[in-house]
């Protein structure tokens, strides 16, 4: 089958082995797959992954031991947990030490004509939701995860650093409790749709003393080591710093001043899929302004080249 594979080099192949149906899993034919910054970082050495890329998808189940799933349009959680270890039994499947991760860690991803995922990871897509909206479920779930981890109060001041794909989703998620939200970025051409949401945006080069140590919660979505330094500058003493960035490079951190200022540092990644589908279905998160381009899967190399430094590029399968 046709697939987009990373094996030390990003390649398109026409003879990749088709997955076989395994117990407890479903074979899915993707219709749309999103290129994520994590996919790009994998091609730079992140996670030392080898195989088919892609973890943001919407597709149709074509084979499954539970016939009720066949023909269903689905999205899927990316962590395939064992659901039997102590970590899983306490409800932390996304941290299962035995897990594989779709297109990221020891499990072929969705940038192919067919892929496999456990039935337990699947979520049905509402009939009225377009594929171009449903494909954002995984990153929207990641954006909503910070609301699971931190009690954002309507009186809180929140800054999201980074106006890439995830940053533009996180800044929308942060406004849901009624917070005063500021986006810090480098691309004013991406900000116009935020005005209707009363989200203030400022260029990172225009940050002055008035922004220093001002925010109760700061979220780093830059995907770059420099982003942490900007985010750290903005958070107030005893504030919270949420880290959403995953990248291959090393990052330096002044741990002493985190202690002195009593900063709460929180790692944040995968999130609640059911909640993400509800938010998308209810129109609470805008996704159309984030779509930069669409390419057929067989033009995947050009799609990856186009995705660098742009908003969401989608692959049509």
PDB file of N, CA and C in Angstrom, residues 70-121:
ATOM      1  N   UNK A  70     -17.748  -1.446  12.131  1.00  0.00           N
ATOM      2  CA  UNK A  70     -17.451  -1.427  10.700  1.00  0.00           C
ATOM      3  C   UNK A  70     -18.331  -0.388   9.992  1.00  0.00           C
ATOM      4  N   UNK A  71     -17.675   0.484   9.214  1.00  0.00           N
ATOM      5  CA  UNK A  71     -18.384   1.550   8.517  1.00  0.00           C
ATOM      6  C   UNK A  71     -18.517   2.829   9.314  1.00  0.00           C
ATOM      7  N   UNK A  72     -18.111   2.796  10.579  1.00  0.00           N
ATOM      8  CA  UNK A  72     -18.216   3.987  11.422  1.00  0.00           C
ATOM      9  C   UNK A  72     -17.079   4.962  11.109  1.00  0.00           C
ATOM     10  N   UNK A  73     -17.433   6.251  11.095  1.00  0.00           N
ATOM     11  CA  UNK A  73     -16.409   7.300  10.948  1.00  0.00           C
ATOM     12  C   UNK A  73     -15.859   7.603  12.331  1.00  0.00           C
ATOM     13  N   UNK A  74     -14.533   7.588  12.454  1.00  0.00           N
ATOM     14  CA  UNK A  74     -13.927   7.650  13.787  1.00  0.00           C
ATOM     15  C   UNK A  74     -12.713   8.575  13.802  1.00  0.00           C
ATOM     16  N   UNK A  75     -12.404   9.023  15.010  1.00  0.00           N
ATOM     17  CA  UNK A  75     -11.095   9.553  15.362  1.00  0.00           C
ATOM     18  C   UNK A  75     -10.565   8.641  16.454  1.00  0.00           C
ATOM     19  N   UNK A  76      -9.282   8.796  16.813  1.00  0.00           N
ATOM     20  CA  UNK A  76      -8.751   7.859  17.789  1.00  0.00           C
ATOM     21  C   UNK A  76      -7.672   8.434  18.675  1.00  0.00           C
ATOM     22  N   UNK A  77      -7.714   8.022  19.938  1.00  0.00           N
ATOM     23  CA  UNK A  77      -6.645   8.368  20.867  1.00  0.00           C
ATOM     24  C   UNK A  77      -5.370   7.662  20.430  1.00  0.00           C
ATOM     25  N   UNK A  78      -4.253   8.319  20.614  1.00  0.00           N
ATOM     26  CA  UNK A  78      -3.027   7.850  19.976  1.00  0.00           C
ATOM     27  C   UNK A  78      -2.243   6.860  20.828  1.00  0.00           C
ATOM     28  N   UNK A  79      -2.530   6.765  22.124  1.00  0.00           N
ATOM     29  CA  UNK A  79      -1.784   5.871  23.002  1.00  0.00           C
ATOM     30  C   UNK A  79      -2.501   4.531  23.132  1.00  0.00           C
ATOM     31  N   UNK A  80      -1.862   3.470  22.648  1.00  0.00           N
ATOM     32  CA  UNK A  80      -2.408   2.131  22.739  1.00  0.00           C
ATOM     33  C   UNK A  80      -1.847   1.470  24.001  1.00  0.00           C
ATOM     34  N   UNK A  81      -2.607   1.553  25.078  1.00  0.00           N
ATOM     35  CA  UNK A  81      -2.150   1.080  26.382  1.00  0.00           C
ATOM     36  C   UNK A  81      -2.470  -0.401  26.564  1.00  0.00           C
ATOM     37  N   UNK A  82      -1.775  -1.023  27.519  1.00  0.00           N
ATOM     38  CA  UNK A  82      -2.035  -2.435  27.795  1.00  0.00           C
ATOM     39  C   UNK A  82      -3.328  -2.616  28.576  1.00  0.00           C
ATOM     40  N   UNK A  83      -3.743  -1.597  29.323  1.00  0.00           N
ATOM     41  CA  UNK A  83      -4.971  -1.573  30.125  1.00  0.00           C
ATOM     42  C   UNK A  83      -5.004  -2.684  31.179  1.00  0.00           C
ATOM     43  N   UNK A  84      -3.818  -3.138  31.580  1.00  0.00           N
ATOM     44  CA  UNK A  84      -3.757  -4.211  32.573  1.00  0.00           C
ATOM     45  C   UNK A  84      -2.756  -3.924  33.679  1.00  0.00           C
ATOM     46  N   UNK A  85      -1.801  -3.019  33.435  1.00  0.00           N
ATOM     47  CA  UNK A  85      -0.769  -2.740  34.439  1.00  0.00           C
ATOM     48  C   UNK A  85      -1.311  -1.822  35.528  1.00  0.00           C
ATOM     49  N   UNK A  86      -0.509  -1.587  36.571  1.00  0.00           N
ATOM     50  CA  UNK A  86      -0.934  -0.741  37.680  1.00  0.00           C
ATOM     51  C   UNK A  86      -1.219   0.684  37.227  1.00  0.00           C
ATOM     52  N   UNK A  87      -0.431   1.184  36.274  1.00  0.00           N
ATOM     53  CA  UNK A  87      -0.642   2.544  35.767  1.00  0.00           C
ATOM     54  C   UNK A  87      -1.988   2.646  35.070  1.00  0.00           C
ATOM     55  N   UNK A  88      -2.302   1.682  34.236  1.00  0.00           N
ATOM     56  CA  UNK A  88      -3.597   1.688  33.542  1.00  0.00           C
ATOM     57  C   UNK A  88      -4.753   1.522  34.520  1.00  0.00           C
ATOM     58  N   UNK A  89      -4.577   0.652  35.507  1.00  0.00           N
ATOM     59  CA  UNK A  89      -5.670   0.403  36.456  1.00  0.00           C
ATOM     60  C   UNK A  89      -5.996   1.636  37.285  1.00  0.00           C
ATOM     61  N   UNK A  90      -5.022   2.539  37.449  1.00  0.00           N
ATOM     62  CA  UNK A  90      -5.323   3.764  38.191  1.00  0.00           C
ATOM     63  C   UNK A  90      -5.875   4.860  37.263  1.00  0.00           C
ATOM     64  N   UNK A  91      -6.056   4.533  35.974  1.00  0.00           N
ATOM     65  CA  UNK A  91      -6.692   5.462  35.050  1.00  0.00           C
ATOM     66  C   UNK A  91      -5.739   6.300  34.231  1.00  0.00           C
ATOM     67  N   UNK A  92      -4.448   5.978  34.237  1.00  0.00           N
ATOM     68  CA  UNK A  92      -3.453   6.766  33.507  1.00  0.00           C
ATOM     69  C   UNK A  92      -2.976   6.035  32.262  1.00  0.00           C
ATOM     70  N   UNK A  93      -3.922   5.640  31.383  1.00  0.00           N
ATOM     71  CA  UNK A  93      -3.560   4.859  30.197  1.00  0.00           C
ATOM     72  C   UNK A  93      -2.548   5.579  29.305  1.00  0.00           C
ATOM     73  N   UNK A  94      -2.633   6.916  29.245  1.00  0.00           N
ATOM     74  CA  UNK A  94      -1.711   7.639  28.371  1.00  0.00           C
ATOM     75  C   UNK A  94      -0.273   7.613  28.893  1.00  0.00           C
ATOM     76  N   UNK A  95      -0.070   7.103  30.114  1.00  0.00           N
ATOM     77  CA  UNK A  95       1.272   6.953  30.673  1.00  0.00           C
ATOM     78  C   UNK A  95       1.644   5.488  30.888  1.00  0.00           C
ATOM     79  N   UNK A  96       0.877   4.588  30.295  1.00  0.00           N
ATOM     80  CA  UNK A  96       1.168   3.152  30.410  1.00  0.00           C
ATOM     81  C   UNK A  96       2.597   2.875  29.979  1.00  0.00           C
ATOM     82  N   UNK A  97       3.397   2.214  30.789  1.00  0.00           N
ATOM     83  CA  UNK A  97       4.798   1.941  30.411  1.00  0.00           C
ATOM     84  C   UNK A  97       4.906   0.944  29.261  1.00  0.00           C
ATOM     85  N   UNK A  98       3.818   0.241  28.955  1.00  0.00           N
ATOM     86  CA  UNK A  98       3.824  -0.744  27.878  1.00  0.00           C
ATOM     87  C   UNK A  98       3.159  -0.224  26.600  1.00  0.00           C
ATOM     88  N   UNK A  99       2.802   1.050  26.590  1.00  0.00           N
ATOM     89  CA  UNK A  99       2.033   1.587  25.465  1.00  0.00           C
ATOM     90  C   UNK A  99       2.886   1.724  24.209  1.00  0.00           C
ATOM     91  N   UNK A 100       2.196   1.650  23.080  1.00  0.00           N
ATOM     92  CA  UNK A 100       2.749   2.129  21.821  1.00  0.00           C
ATOM     93  C   UNK A 100       1.960   3.379  21.450  1.00  0.00           C
ATOM     94  N   UNK A 101       2.544   4.223  20.604  1.00  0.00           N
ATOM     95  CA  UNK A 101       1.901   5.493  20.271  1.00  0.00           C
ATOM     96  C   UNK A 101       1.836   5.657  18.764  1.00  0.00           C
ATOM     97  N   UNK A 102       0.658   5.935  18.274  1.00  0.00           N
ATOM     98  CA  UNK A 102       0.385   5.986  16.838  1.00  0.00           C
ATOM     99  C   UNK A 102       1.317   6.965  16.131  1.00  0.00           C
ATOM    100  N   UNK A 103       2.122   6.444  15.231  1.00  0.00           N
ATOM    101  CA  UNK A 103       2.997   7.273  14.419  1.00  0.00           C
ATOM    102  C   UNK A 103       4.114   7.960  15.175  1.00  0.00           C
ATOM    103  N   UNK A 104       4.342   7.555  16.432  1.00  0.00           N
ATOM    104  CA  UNK A 104       5.348   8.214  17.264  1.00  0.00           C
ATOM    105  C   UNK A 104       6.262   7.214  17.964  1.00  0.00           C
ATOM    106  N   UNK A 105       5.717   6.099  18.429  1.00  0.00           N
ATOM    107  CA  UNK A 105       6.516   5.148  19.202  1.00  0.00           C
ATOM    108  C   UNK A 105       6.033   3.718  18.950  1.00  0.00           C
ATOM    109  N   UNK A 106       6.767   2.994  18.120  1.00  0.00           N
ATOM    110  CA  UNK A 106       6.563   1.565  17.895  1.00  0.00           C
ATOM    111  C   UNK A 106       5.162   1.186  17.385  1.00  0.00           C
ATOM    112  N   UNK A 107       4.482   2.099  16.734  1.00  0.00           N
ATOM    113  CA  UNK A 107       3.193   1.784  16.092  1.00  0.00           C
ATOM    114  C   UNK A 107       3.047   2.626  14.837  1.00  0.00           C
ATOM    115  N   UNK A 108       2.882   1.945  13.696  1.00  0.00           N
ATOM    116  CA  UNK A 108       2.714   2.670  12.444  1.00  0.00           C
ATOM    117  C   UNK A 108       1.519   3.609  12.509  1.00  0.00           C
ATOM    118  N   UNK A 109       1.698   4.789  11.893  1.00  0.00           N
ATOM    119  CA  UNK A 109       0.699   5.829  11.968  1.00  0.00           C
ATOM    120  C   UNK A 109      -0.291   5.839  10.823  1.00  0.00           C
ATOM    121  N   UNK A 110      -0.961   6.976  10.675  1.00  0.00           N
ATOM    122  CA  UNK A 110      -2.133   7.096   9.815  1.00  0.00           C
ATOM    123  C   UNK A 110      -1.829   7.621   8.417  1.00  0.00           C
ATOM    124  N   UNK A 111      -0.574   7.929   8.104  1.00  0.00           N
ATOM    125  CA  UNK A 111      -0.256   8.440   6.765  1.00  0.00           C
ATOM    126  C   UNK A 111      -0.036   7.285   5.801  1.00  0.00           C
ATOM    127  N   UNK A 112      -1.092   6.496   5.647  1.00  0.00           N
ATOM    128  CA  UNK A 112      -1.070   5.318   4.786  1.00  0.00           C
ATOM    129  C   UNK A 112      -2.505   5.024   4.376  1.00  0.00           C
ATOM    130  N   UNK A 113      -2.657   4.096   3.472  1.00  0.00           N
ATOM    131  CA  UNK A 113      -4.006   3.751   3.011  1.00  0.00           C
ATOM    132  C   UNK A 113      -4.787   2.982   4.070  1.00  0.00           C
ATOM    133  N   UNK A 114      -4.072   2.409   5.037  1.00  0.00           N
ATOM    134  CA  UNK A 114      -4.719   1.606   6.074  1.00  0.00           C
ATOM    135  C   UNK A 114      -3.807   1.565   7.288  1.00  0.00           C
ATOM    136  N   UNK A 115      -4.404   1.586   8.484  1.00  0.00           N
ATOM    137  CA  UNK A 115      -3.609   1.430   9.705  1.00  0.00           C
ATOM    138  C   UNK A 115      -4.474   0.795  10.778  1.00  0.00           C
ATOM    139  N   UNK A 116      -3.832   0.421  11.877  1.00  0.00           N
ATOM    140  CA  UNK A 116      -4.509  -0.310  12.946  1.00  0.00           C
ATOM    141  C   UNK A 116      -4.451   0.462  14.258  1.00  0.00           C
ATOM    142  N   UNK A 117      -5.540   0.376  15.023  1.00  0.00           N
ATOM    143  CA  UNK A 117      -5.614   1.026  16.333  1.00  0.00           C
ATOM    144  C   UNK A 117      -6.573   0.229  17.211  1.00  0.00           C
ATOM    145  N   UNK A 118      -6.296   0.118  18.516  1.00  0.00           N
ATOM    146  CA  UNK A 118      -7.212  -0.611  19.389  1.00  0.00           C
ATOM    147  C   UNK A 118      -8.626  -0.021  19.395  1.00  0.00           C
ATOM    148  N   UNK A 119      -9.605  -0.893  19.486  1.00  0.00           N
ATOM    149  CA  UNK A 119     -10.999  -0.453  19.551  1.00  0.00           C
ATOM    150  C   UNK A 119     -11.202   0.500  20.724  1.00  0.00           C
ATOM    151  N   UNK A 120     -10.500   0.247  21.832  1.00  0.00           N
ATOM    152  CA  UNK A 120     -10.660   1.073  23.033  1.00  0.00           C
ATOM    153  C   UNK A 120     -10.231   2.513  22.804  1.00  0.00           C
ATOM    154  N   UNK A 121      -9.456   2.774  21.739  1.00  0.00           N
ATOM    155  CA  UNK A 121      -8.987   4.128  21.447  1.00  0.00           C
ATOM    156  C   UNK A 121      -9.956   4.915  20.563  1.00  0.00           C
TER     157      UNK A 121
END
